[in-house]
């Protein structure tokens, strides 16, 4: 947390986190996505969990290659682009609104600069 100012932190934690879960749901499909969430919650309820715990649970549901690729891009990486976002749904619809589109583009740029 000390590496980021409050705007960067909010953009990454709240903005990128929401986008990441939206993309993960579209990639896995509803059944596997909710299985992942259930397993993660059941395994780590009232326990401390880190990124490795999250990735391990994703590996159990999606497989090692898919989990590693997703984690590398969305958690460790700084190269998420507009083209990586879901093509349909609420996030994609925001790009139809000029103001929201500019805000989302600024968020993506901020995420790239923060790494």
GROMACS .gro file of C-alpha atoms in nm:
model
  115
    1UNK     CA    1   0.000   0.000   0.000
    2UNK     CA    2   0.288   0.235   0.071
    3UNK     CA    3   0.387   0.233  -0.297
    4UNK     CA    4   0.066   0.404  -0.408
    5UNK     CA    5  -0.106   0.733  -0.342
    6UNK     CA    6  -0.475   0.720  -0.253
    7UNK     CA    7  -0.596   0.768  -0.613
    8UNK     CA    8  -0.367   0.495  -0.747
    9UNK     CA    9  -0.466   0.260  -0.468
   10UNK     CA   10  -0.838   0.315  -0.523
   11UNK     CA   11  -0.801   0.272  -0.898
   12UNK     CA   12  -0.611  -0.052  -0.867
   13UNK     CA   13  -0.801  -0.213  -0.581
   14UNK     CA   14  -1.154  -0.109  -0.671
   15UNK     CA   15  -1.129  -0.046  -1.043
   16UNK     CA   16  -0.890  -0.316  -1.158
   17UNK     CA   17  -1.033  -0.567  -0.910
   18UNK     CA   18  -1.385  -0.530  -1.046
   19UNK     CA   19  -1.264  -0.550  -1.405
   20UNK     CA   20  -1.051  -0.854  -1.323
   21UNK     CA   21  -1.343  -1.046  -1.174
   22UNK     CA   22  -1.565  -0.953  -1.468
   23UNK     CA   23  -1.306  -1.088  -1.712
   24UNK     CA   24  -1.250  -1.401  -1.502
   25UNK     CA   25  -1.623  -1.474  -1.497
   26UNK     CA   26  -1.647  -1.442  -1.874
   27UNK     CA   27  -1.339  -1.660  -1.927
   28UNK     CA   28  -1.449  -1.936  -1.689
   29UNK     CA   29  -1.823  -1.921  -1.742
   30UNK     CA   30  -2.072  -1.891  -1.459
   31UNK     CA   31  -2.048  -2.249  -1.331
   32UNK     CA   32  -1.669  -2.254  -1.288
   33UNK     CA   33  -1.653  -1.892  -1.172
   34UNK     CA   34  -1.897  -1.950  -0.886
   35UNK     CA   35  -1.729  -2.281  -0.803
   36UNK     CA   36  -1.401  -2.088  -0.772
   37UNK     CA   37  -1.561  -1.831  -0.541
   38UNK     CA   38  -1.722  -2.101  -0.326
   39UNK     CA   39  -1.398  -2.297  -0.292
   40UNK     CA   40  -1.201  -1.987  -0.207
   41UNK     CA   41  -1.454  -1.877   0.054
   42UNK     CA   42  -1.486  -2.223   0.209
   43UNK     CA   43  -1.111  -2.278   0.222
   44UNK     CA   44  -1.011  -1.939   0.359
   45UNK     CA   45  -1.313  -1.828   0.560
   46UNK     CA   46  -1.185  -1.644   0.870
   47UNK     CA   47  -0.825  -1.713   0.763
   48UNK     CA   48  -0.558  -1.497   0.612
   49UNK     CA   49  -0.518  -1.558   0.240
   50UNK     CA   50  -0.263  -1.413   0.001
   51UNK     CA   51  -0.220  -1.409  -0.375
   52UNK     CA   52  -0.080  -1.760  -0.377
   53UNK     CA   53  -0.390  -1.891  -0.201
   54UNK     CA   54  -0.610  -1.719  -0.459
   55UNK     CA   55  -0.405  -1.859  -0.747
   56UNK     CA   56  -0.403  -2.208  -0.594
   57UNK     CA   57  -0.781  -2.208  -0.572
   58UNK     CA   58  -0.810  -2.082  -0.929
   59UNK     CA   59  -0.573  -2.361  -1.038
   60UNK     CA   60  -0.804  -2.620  -0.882
   61UNK     CA   61  -1.096  -2.493  -1.090
   62UNK     CA   62  -0.938  -2.366  -1.413
   63UNK     CA   63  -0.617  -2.569  -1.439
   64UNK     CA   64  -0.255  -2.465  -1.389
   65UNK     CA   65  -0.194  -2.307  -1.730
   66UNK     CA   66  -0.509  -2.095  -1.730
   67UNK     CA   67  -0.459  -1.987  -1.368
   68UNK     CA   68  -0.095  -1.891  -1.426
   69UNK     CA   69  -0.173  -1.693  -1.740
   70UNK     CA   70  -0.461  -1.508  -1.577
   71UNK     CA   71  -0.270  -1.433  -1.257
   72UNK     CA   72   0.035  -1.318  -1.449
   73UNK     CA   73  -0.166  -1.074  -1.661
   74UNK     CA   74  -0.416  -0.940  -1.410
   75UNK     CA   75  -0.237  -0.958  -1.074
   76UNK     CA   76   0.134  -0.938  -1.147
   77UNK     CA   77   0.120  -0.761  -1.482
   78UNK     CA   78   0.085  -0.400  -1.579
   79UNK     CA   79  -0.015  -0.443  -1.940
   80UNK     CA   80  -0.393  -0.479  -1.925
   81UNK     CA   81  -0.536  -0.310  -2.232
   82UNK     CA   82  -0.884  -0.199  -2.331
   83UNK     CA   83  -0.899  -0.501  -2.563
   84UNK     CA   84  -0.858  -0.731  -2.259
   85UNK     CA   85  -1.190  -0.616  -2.116
   86UNK     CA   86  -1.511  -0.813  -2.169
   87UNK     CA   87  -1.683  -0.759  -2.501
   88UNK     CA   88  -2.033  -0.753  -2.353
   89UNK     CA   89  -2.208  -0.666  -2.033
   90UNK     CA   90  -2.201  -0.370  -1.800
   91UNK     CA   91  -1.830  -0.287  -1.836
   92UNK     CA   92  -1.843  -0.294  -2.215
   93UNK     CA   93  -2.155  -0.077  -2.211
   94UNK     CA   94  -1.967   0.188  -2.015
   95UNK     CA   95  -1.741   0.239  -2.317
   96UNK     CA   96  -2.047   0.366  -2.505
   97UNK     CA   97  -2.064   0.660  -2.264
   98UNK     CA   98  -1.790   0.912  -2.362
   99UNK     CA   99  -1.725   1.027  -2.005
  100UNK     CA  100  -1.713   0.674  -1.865
  101UNK     CA  101  -1.491   0.565  -2.154
  102UNK     CA  102  -1.238   0.835  -2.069
  103UNK     CA  103  -1.246   0.743  -1.701
  104UNK     CA  104  -1.190   0.374  -1.777
  105UNK     CA  105  -0.905   0.456  -2.014
  106UNK     CA  106  -0.749   0.674  -1.745
  107UNK     CA  107  -0.782   0.385  -1.500
  108UNK     CA  108  -0.607   0.148  -1.739
  109UNK     CA  109  -0.329   0.401  -1.792
  110UNK     CA  110  -0.294   0.452  -1.417
  111UNK     CA  111  -0.270   0.076  -1.361
  112UNK     CA  112   0.011   0.053  -1.617
  113UNK     CA  113   0.203   0.342  -1.462
  114UNK     CA  114   0.169   0.209  -1.106
  115UNK     CA  115   0.361  -0.113  -1.163
   0.00000   0.00000   0.00000
